[in-house]
Coordinates of C-alpha atoms and ligand atoms in Angstrom, one line a residue:
M1 CA 48.1 96.3 125.8
A2 CA 49.3 93.4 127.8
N3 CA 47.5 90.1 127.2
R4 CA 45.0 89.7 130.0
M5 CA 45.8 86.1 130.2
W6 CA 49.2 86.8 131.6
G7 CA 47.5 88.2 134.8
G8 CA 49.1 89.1 138.1
R9 CA 52.7 89.0 138.4
F10 CA 53.0 88.3 134.6
A11 CA 51.4 91.6 133.8
T12 CA 54.3 92.8 131.9
G13 CA 53.9 90.1 129.3
P14 CA 56.1 87.5 127.6
A15 CA 59.4 88.4 129.1
A16 CA 58.1 88.0 132.6
V17 CA 56.6 84.6 131.7
M18 CA 59.8 83.5 130.1
E19 CA 61.8 84.6 133.1
E20 CA 59.4 82.6 135.4
I21 CA 59.6 79.3 133.3
N22 CA 63.2 79.5 132.6
V23 CA 64.7 80.6 136.0
S24 CA 66.3 78.0 138.1
I25 CA 68.4 80.0 140.7
E26 CA 65.8 79.5 143.5
F27 CA 66.7 75.9 143.5
D28 CA 70.1 75.4 141.8
K29 CA 71.8 77.9 144.2
K30 CA 72.1 74.8 146.4
L31 CA 74.9 73.8 143.9
Y32 CA 77.0 76.9 144.7
A33 CA 79.9 75.0 146.5
Q34 CA 80.0 72.4 143.8
D35 CA 79.9 75.1 141.1
I36 CA 82.8 76.8 142.6
R37 CA 84.8 73.8 143.3
G38 CA 84.3 72.7 139.6
S39 CA 85.3 76.1 138.3
Q40 CA 88.5 76.2 140.4
A41 CA 89.5 72.8 139.0
H42 CA 88.8 73.9 135.6
A43 CA 90.7 77.1 136.0
R44 CA 93.8 75.3 137.5
M45 CA 93.8 73.0 134.5
L46 CA 93.4 75.8 132.0
V47 CA 96.6 77.3 133.5
A48 CA 98.5 74.0 133.7
R49 CA 97.7 73.4 130.0
G50 CA 98.8 76.9 129.0
I51 CA 95.3 78.0 127.8
V52 CA 95.1 80.8 130.5
A53 CA 98.0 82.8 131.8
P54 CA 99.0 82.0 135.5
E55 CA 98.3 85.6 136.6
D56 CA 94.8 85.5 135.2
G57 CA 94.3 82.1 136.8
D58 CA 95.2 83.5 140.1
K59 CA 92.7 86.3 139.8
I60 CA 90.0 83.9 138.9
L61 CA 90.8 81.6 141.8
A62 CA 90.8 84.4 144.3
G63 CA 87.6 85.8 142.9
L64 CA 85.9 82.4 143.2
D65 CA 87.2 82.2 146.8
T66 CA 85.7 85.7 147.5
I67 CA 82.3 84.5 145.9
L68 CA 82.3 81.4 148.1
S69 CA 82.6 83.3 151.3
E70 CA 80.1 86.0 150.1
I71 CA 77.6 83.2 149.5
E72 CA 78.4 81.5 152.9
S73 CA 78.0 84.6 154.8
G74 CA 74.8 85.5 153.2
A75 CA 76.2 88.6 151.6
F76 CA 75.7 87.4 148.1
T77 CA 72.8 88.7 146.0
F78 CA 71.3 86.0 143.7
K79 CA 69.7 87.6 140.7
R80 CA 66.7 86.0 138.9
E81 CA 67.6 87.7 135.7
L82 CA 70.8 85.8 135.6
E83 CA 68.9 82.6 135.5
D84 CA 71.0 80.0 137.2
I85 CA 73.8 79.4 139.6
H86 CA 76.5 79.2 136.9
M87 CA 75.6 82.7 135.4
N88 CA 75.2 84.2 138.8
V89 CA 78.7 83.2 139.9
E90 CA 80.1 84.2 136.5
A91 CA 78.6 87.5 136.6
R92 CA 79.7 88.2 140.1
L93 CA 83.3 87.2 139.1
A94 CA 83.3 89.7 136.3
E95 CA 82.1 92.4 138.8
L96 CA 85.1 91.4 141.2
I97 CA 88.0 90.9 138.5
G98 CA 86.7 92.5 135.3
P99 CA 87.0 91.0 131.9
T100 CA 89.4 88.4 132.9
A101 CA 86.5 86.5 134.4
G102 CA 85.3 85.7 130.8
R103 CA 88.5 83.4 130.4
L104 CA 87.1 80.9 132.9
H105 CA 84.5 79.7 130.5
T106 CA 87.2 78.7 127.8
A107 CA 86.7 75.1 126.8
R108 CA 83.6 74.7 128.9
S109 CA 79.7 74.9 128.5
R110 CA 77.1 75.3 131.1
N111 CA 76.1 71.8 129.8
D112 CA 79.2 70.0 131.1
Q113 CA 79.3 72.4 134.1
V114 CA 75.8 71.6 135.3
A115 CA 76.4 67.9 134.8
T116 CA 79.5 68.1 137.0
D117 CA 78.0 70.3 139.7
F118 CA 74.9 68.1 140.0
R119 CA 76.8 65.0 139.9
L120 CA 79.1 66.2 142.7
W121 CA 76.0 67.1 144.8
V122 CA 74.5 63.7 144.2
R123 CA 77.6 62.0 145.1
D124 CA 78.2 63.9 148.3
T125 CA 74.6 63.3 149.3
V126 CA 74.8 59.6 148.5
D127 CA 77.7 59.4 150.7
H128 CA 75.9 61.0 153.6
I129 CA 72.9 58.7 153.1
A130 CA 75.2 55.7 153.3
T131 CA 76.5 56.8 156.7
Q132 CA 73.0 57.4 157.9
L133 CA 71.9 53.9 156.8
L134 CA 74.8 52.4 158.5
D135 CA 73.7 54.2 161.7
L136 CA 70.2 53.0 161.1
Q137 CA 71.4 49.4 160.9
L138 CA 73.2 49.9 164.1
A139 CA 70.1 51.1 165.9
F140 CA 68.2 48.0 164.7
A141 CA 71.2 45.6 165.6
E142 CA 71.3 47.1 169.0
K143 CA 67.6 46.6 169.7
A144 CA 68.0 43.0 168.3
K145 CA 70.7 42.3 170.6
A146 CA 68.9 43.7 173.6
H147 CA 65.7 41.8 172.8
A148 CA 66.9 38.6 171.1
G149 CA 64.9 36.3 173.3
V150 CA 61.6 38.4 173.6
V151 CA 58.9 36.2 172.1
M152 CA 56.3 37.8 169.8
P153 CA 53.8 36.7 167.1
G154 CA 55.1 36.3 163.7
F155 CA 52.5 37.2 161.0
T156 CA 51.6 36.2 157.4
H157 CA 48.5 37.9 156.1
L158 CA 48.7 39.8 159.3
Q159 CA 47.3 36.7 160.9
T160 CA 49.1 35.1 163.7
A161 CA 51.5 32.5 162.1
Q162 CA 54.2 31.3 164.4
P163 CA 56.0 32.7 167.4
V164 CA 59.2 34.6 166.5
T165 CA 61.4 36.8 168.5
F166 CA 61.4 40.6 168.6
G167 CA 65.2 40.6 167.9
H168 CA 64.7 38.5 164.8
H169 CA 62.1 41.0 163.5
M170 CA 64.6 43.8 164.1
L171 CA 67.3 42.0 162.3
A172 CA 65.1 41.5 159.2
Y173 CA 65.4 45.5 158.8
V174 CA 69.2 45.2 159.4
E175 CA 69.2 43.0 156.3
M176 CA 67.0 45.4 154.2
F177 CA 68.9 48.5 155.0
G178 CA 72.2 46.6 154.3
R179 CA 71.0 45.9 150.8
D180 CA 70.0 49.5 150.5
R181 CA 73.4 50.6 151.5
S182 CA 75.0 48.3 148.9
R183 CA 72.6 49.6 146.2
F184 CA 73.8 53.2 146.9
A185 CA 77.4 52.0 146.9
D186 CA 76.8 50.3 143.4
A187 CA 75.3 53.6 142.0
R188 CA 78.2 55.5 143.5
V189 CA 80.7 53.4 141.5
R190 CA 78.9 54.2 138.3
M191 CA 78.4 57.9 139.0
D192 CA 82.1 58.3 139.9
E193 CA 83.1 59.8 136.5
C194 CA 83.7 63.4 135.6
P195 CA 81.6 65.2 133.1
L196 CA 83.8 68.4 133.1
G197 CA 85.5 68.9 129.6
A198 CA 82.6 67.4 127.5
A199 CA 81.9 71.0 126.7
A200 CA 78.5 71.7 125.0
L201 CA 78.3 68.2 123.5
A202 CA 81.2 67.5 121.2
G203 CA 84.3 68.1 123.3
T204 CA 86.7 70.9 122.7
S205 CA 89.6 71.9 120.4
F206 CA 91.6 73.2 123.3
P207 CA 94.2 71.0 124.7
I208 CA 92.4 70.3 128.0
D209 CA 93.5 67.5 130.4
R210 CA 90.2 65.9 131.5
H211 CA 92.1 63.5 133.8
M212 CA 93.5 66.3 135.7
T213 CA 90.1 67.9 136.4
A214 CA 88.6 64.5 137.2
A215 CA 91.3 63.8 139.8
A216 CA 91.0 67.2 141.2
L217 CA 87.3 66.7 141.8
G218 CA 87.8 63.2 143.2
F219 CA 86.3 61.4 140.4
A220 CA 87.8 58.0 139.4
R221 CA 88.1 59.0 135.8
P222 CA 86.5 61.3 133.2
T223 CA 83.4 60.2 131.3
A224 CA 84.2 58.6 127.9
N225 CA 81.6 60.0 125.5
S226 CA 80.9 63.7 125.3
L227 CA 77.4 63.3 124.0
D228 CA 76.4 60.8 126.6
T229 CA 78.0 63.0 129.3
V230 CA 75.9 66.1 128.8
S231 CA 72.7 64.1 128.4
D232 CA 73.1 61.6 131.2
R233 CA 71.1 61.8 134.3
D234 CA 71.4 58.1 135.2
F235 CA 73.3 59.0 138.2
A236 CA 70.3 60.9 139.6
L237 CA 67.9 58.3 138.5
E238 CA 69.8 55.4 140.2
A239 CA 70.2 57.4 143.4
M240 CA 66.4 58.0 143.4
A241 CA 65.8 54.4 142.5
A242 CA 67.9 53.3 145.5
A243 CA 66.1 55.9 147.6
S244 CA 62.8 54.6 146.6
I245 CA 63.6 51.0 147.6
A246 CA 65.0 52.3 150.8
A247 CA 62.0 54.4 151.5
T248 CA 59.7 51.4 150.8
H249 CA 61.6 49.6 153.7
L250 CA 61.3 52.6 155.9
S251 CA 57.5 52.8 155.2
R252 CA 56.9 49.2 155.9
F253 CA 58.6 49.6 159.3
A254 CA 56.6 52.8 159.9
E255 CA 53.4 51.0 159.1
E256 CA 54.4 48.3 161.7
L257 CA 55.0 51.0 164.1
V258 CA 51.6 52.5 163.6
I259 CA 49.9 49.1 164.1
W260 CA 52.1 48.0 167.0
S261 CA 51.6 51.3 169.0
S262 CA 47.8 51.3 168.6
A263 CA 45.7 50.6 171.7
Q264 CA 44.6 47.3 170.0
F265 CA 48.1 45.9 169.7
Q266 CA 50.1 47.6 172.4
F267 CA 53.2 45.8 171.3
V268 CA 55.5 48.7 171.7
K269 CA 55.8 52.1 173.3
L270 CA 57.0 55.0 171.2
S271 CA 58.8 57.9 172.8
D272 CA 57.2 61.3 173.3
A273 CA 59.9 62.6 171.1
F274 CA 58.4 61.1 168.0
T275 CA 54.7 61.1 169.0
S276 CA 52.0 63.9 169.6
G277 CA 49.1 64.2 171.8
S278 CA 45.6 64.9 170.5
S279 CA 44.2 68.4 171.2
I280 CA 40.8 66.8 172.0
M281 CA 41.3 63.2 173.0
P282 CA 43.7 63.1 176.2
Q283 CA 44.3 59.4 176.0
K284 CA 45.8 59.5 172.5
R285 CA 49.4 59.2 171.5
N286 CA 49.7 59.6 167.7
P287 CA 52.6 58.1 165.9
D288 CA 53.1 61.2 163.8
A289 CA 56.8 60.7 162.8
A290 CA 56.1 57.1 161.7
E291 CA 53.0 58.3 159.7
L292 CA 55.2 61.0 158.0
V293 CA 58.1 58.5 157.2
R294 CA 55.4 56.4 155.5
A295 CA 54.1 59.4 153.6
K296 CA 57.6 60.6 152.4
T297 CA 57.8 57.3 150.6
G298 CA 55.0 58.4 148.3
R299 CA 56.9 61.7 147.6
I300 CA 60.1 59.9 147.1
I301 CA 58.8 57.4 144.5
G302 CA 56.8 60.2 142.9
G303 CA 60.2 62.4 142.4
M304 CA 61.9 59.4 140.8
T305 CA 58.9 58.7 138.6
A306 CA 58.9 62.4 137.5
L307 CA 62.4 62.5 136.4
M308 CA 62.1 59.1 134.6
V309 CA 59.2 60.6 132.7
V310 CA 61.2 63.8 131.9
M311 CA 64.1 61.9 130.5
K312 CA 62.4 59.2 128.6
G313 CA 61.5 61.3 125.5
L314 CA 64.7 63.3 125.2
P315 CA 66.9 63.0 122.0
L316 CA 70.5 63.5 122.6
A317 CA 72.2 65.5 123.9
Y318 CA 71.4 68.2 126.5
Q319 CA 67.8 69.5 126.5
K320 CA 66.4 72.2 128.8
D321 CA 64.0 69.7 130.1
M322 CA 66.9 68.4 132.1
Q323 CA 66.7 71.5 134.3
E324 CA 63.8 69.8 135.9
D325 CA 66.1 67.1 137.3
K326 CA 67.3 69.1 140.4
E327 CA 64.1 69.8 142.3
Q328 CA 63.0 66.3 142.3
T329 CA 66.4 64.8 143.1
F330 CA 67.0 67.3 145.8
D331 CA 63.7 66.7 147.3
V332 CA 63.9 62.8 147.0
L333 CA 67.4 62.6 148.7
E334 CA 66.6 65.2 151.4
S335 CA 63.4 63.6 152.3
L336 CA 65.1 60.1 152.5
S337 CA 67.6 61.6 154.8
L338 CA 65.1 63.1 157.0
A339 CA 63.1 59.8 157.1
I340 CA 66.2 57.8 158.0
A341 CA 67.0 60.2 160.7
A342 CA 63.5 60.0 162.2
T343 CA 63.5 56.2 162.0
A344 CA 66.8 55.9 163.6
G345 CA 65.5 58.0 166.4
M346 CA 62.3 55.9 166.8
V347 CA 64.2 52.8 166.8
R348 CA 66.5 53.9 169.5
D349 CA 63.6 55.0 171.7
L350 CA 61.5 52.0 171.0
E351 CA 60.4 49.9 174.0
P352 CA 58.8 46.5 173.3
N353 CA 56.0 45.5 175.7
V354 CA 57.5 42.1 176.6
A355 CA 54.3 40.8 178.4
V356 CA 51.9 41.8 175.7
L357 CA 54.0 40.4 173.1
R358 CA 54.5 37.2 174.8
K359 CA 50.7 36.8 175.4
A360 CA 50.0 37.6 171.8
A361 CA 52.8 35.1 170.6
G362 CA 50.6 32.3 172.2
S363 CA 47.3 33.4 170.6
G364 CA 45.8 32.2 167.4
Y365 CA 47.1 28.7 167.9
S366 CA 50.6 29.8 166.9
T367 CA 52.4 26.7 168.0
A368 CA 50.2 24.5 165.6
T369 CA 53.1 23.9 163.2
D370 CA 55.2 22.8 166.3
L371 CA 52.6 20.2 167.2
A372 CA 52.4 18.9 163.6
D373 CA 56.2 18.8 163.4
W374 CA 56.3 16.8 166.8
L375 CA 53.9 14.3 165.4
V376 CA 56.0 13.8 162.3
R377 CA 59.3 13.7 164.4
V378 CA 58.2 11.5 167.2
L379 CA 55.4 9.4 166.0
G380 CA 56.7 9.2 162.4
I381 CA 53.4 10.0 160.7
P382 CA 53.5 11.8 157.3
F383 CA 53.3 15.6 157.5
R384 CA 50.0 15.8 155.5
D385 CA 48.4 13.5 158.1
A386 CA 50.1 15.3 161.0
H387 CA 48.6 18.5 159.6
H388 CA 45.0 17.0 159.7
V389 CA 45.5 15.6 163.3
T390 CA 46.6 19.1 164.4
G391 CA 43.6 20.6 162.7
R392 CA 41.4 18.6 164.8
I393 CA 43.1 19.4 168.1
V394 CA 43.1 23.1 167.1
A395 CA 39.3 22.7 166.7
I396 CA 39.0 21.4 170.3
A397 CA 41.0 24.3 171.6
A398 CA 38.9 26.9 169.7
E399 CA 35.7 25.2 170.8
R400 CA 36.7 25.5 174.5
G401 CA 38.4 28.9 174.2
I402 CA 41.8 27.8 175.4
T403 CA 45.3 27.7 173.9
L404 CA 46.9 24.7 172.5
D405 CA 49.2 24.0 175.5
K406 CA 46.0 23.9 177.7
V407 CA 44.3 21.1 175.8
P408 CA 44.1 18.1 178.0
L409 CA 46.3 15.1 177.0
A410 CA 43.2 12.8 177.0
D411 CA 41.4 15.0 174.4
M412 CA 44.5 14.9 172.2
Q413 CA 44.8 11.1 172.5
S414 CA 41.2 10.9 171.4
V415 CA 42.3 12.4 168.0
H416 CA 45.6 10.3 167.9
A417 CA 46.2 7.6 170.5
G418 CA 50.0 7.8 170.1
I419 CA 50.2 11.4 171.6
T420 CA 52.2 11.3 174.9
E421 CA 52.8 13.8 177.8
A422 CA 56.1 14.9 175.9
V423 CA 54.1 16.9 173.4
F424 CA 53.7 19.8 175.9
E425 CA 57.2 20.6 175.5
V426 CA 56.7 21.9 172.1
L427 CA 53.4 23.6 172.7
G428 CA 54.7 26.7 174.6
V429 CA 56.0 29.6 172.6
V430 CA 59.4 29.8 174.3
N431 CA 60.2 26.2 173.3
S432 CA 58.8 27.0 169.9
V433 CA 61.2 29.8 169.2
R434 CA 64.1 27.9 170.8
S435 CA 63.6 25.0 168.4
R436 CA 63.9 27.2 165.3
T437 CA 67.7 26.8 165.1
S438 CA 68.0 26.4 161.2
Y439 CA 70.3 28.9 159.7
G440 CA 68.5 32.3 159.6
G441 CA 65.8 31.0 161.9
T442 CA 64.3 32.9 164.9
A443 CA 65.9 30.9 167.8
P444 CA 67.2 33.4 170.4
A445 CA 70.6 31.9 170.3
N446 CA 70.8 32.5 166.4
V447 CA 69.4 35.9 166.9
S448 CA 72.0 36.8 169.6
R449 CA 74.8 35.5 167.4
Q450 CA 73.6 37.4 164.3
A451 CA 73.1 40.6 166.2
R452 CA 76.6 40.4 167.5
S453 CA 78.0 39.5 164.3
W454 CA 76.2 42.5 162.6
L455 CA 77.4 44.9 165.3
A456 CA 80.9 43.9 164.8
R457 CA 80.7 44.2 161.2
L458 CA 78.9 47.6 161.2
A459 CA 81.6 48.8 163.7
R460 CA 84.4 47.7 161.1
E461 CA 82.4 49.4 158.3
A462 CA 81.9 52.6 160.3
A463 CA 85.6 52.7 161.0
R464 CA 86.4 52.3 157.4
A465 CA 84.0 55.1 156.2
Ligands
LIG501 N1 70.1 75.8 134.5 C1 70.5 74.8 133.5 C2 70.2 73.4 133.9 O1 70.0 73.2 135.0 C3 72.1 74.9 133.2 C4 72.4 74.4 131.8 C5 72.0 75.3 130.8 N2 72.5 75.0 129.5 C6 72.0 75.6 128.4 N3 72.6 75.3 127.3 N4 71.0 76.3 128.5 O2 70.1 72.5 133.1

């Protein structure tokens, strides 16, 4: 009698449970193209080294081509009982060309095979993400150039701090995504080694040429230690770590969009393409895409964490635990890719509300620092004293409910007799941002120059990619 605990679909007992826990074809079929590429490189090498006869090699290569087109046309039947993509392809090859198919697995194991397939997938995907990040930088740099002189409040603690420019804010993200791109590029350099030929864990007694297969698959070189090779998933972890940091940047921007597009802020208008209406409240325009980008970040960091935890207790070399690497990695990198695409779209469509931003820039006594700096520069008083004088003038403005540039000169002079008419030149938000000309500062001229320089650099890098 079947154990009642198995229940439902496991009614047939242990074999069904084992198949369910062991099977990976539902997700690792995503690696079909990499698996076939890897097998073809391996087959060519076996022939070149005299390990497999040329006519057998030809049959194997042709059979693999047939399988590739069967999978791509949807004619291929993936079988759960064959467990994974490697066995599914190999079994079909045997159906197509007979026992010769068995020669393909000479000097190879599923351990180095899966490491190769998976690394190829991660490398291809990282290349795609790098292109997307570059496009995202371009979108931000274009916005920065278009709105280099648009004044807005800069915040610390989400309290109005000092006026900045919208372009400057956009360029902050160009910097962040530039660092993300370079993190992916660094990870790519380290993952660019070919696992094929490490075999199960110890290497092989066959006279294989690992340099040949590495070159055929576009890797810089073969990996150097067979034990490390079949047990290493650093390439996936590193890509996911870079993805997590990039997602964190996307999430921070998404959060800003949610705040900025609210009725209370109205700093920007998001396009219809990335928002939704409410079914009950006609006035609403919900920033759904931004919210989902923010949420994907949780999922991305979660996926990275999951694989870190899977890996941390594993003795060398390959352990079946490592089969759990794929779903997380696929999901993390695909989620990031989608989040980047959505963000690039939102940025391109984004319209800053210039008048609202300008008004908000002047609220909260945002030019108080300019006043203090003026007292230091023009009257020569120490900054700490200037800070105190400014505080008293801010108190007058607060008491009257006016902005700093509206406080009458006589009232300022009652706080410090040396203050002259000239002070008003620094109390306006436009003059404030214009004065921030230090390297990396928010002055519109700086922002314009930096936006242009980024655009030129990104165009060069896009041409090279
Ligand atoms: N499906 C397996 C995985 O993803 C392939 C490697 C299996 N190797 C083994 N010795 N059972 O890890």
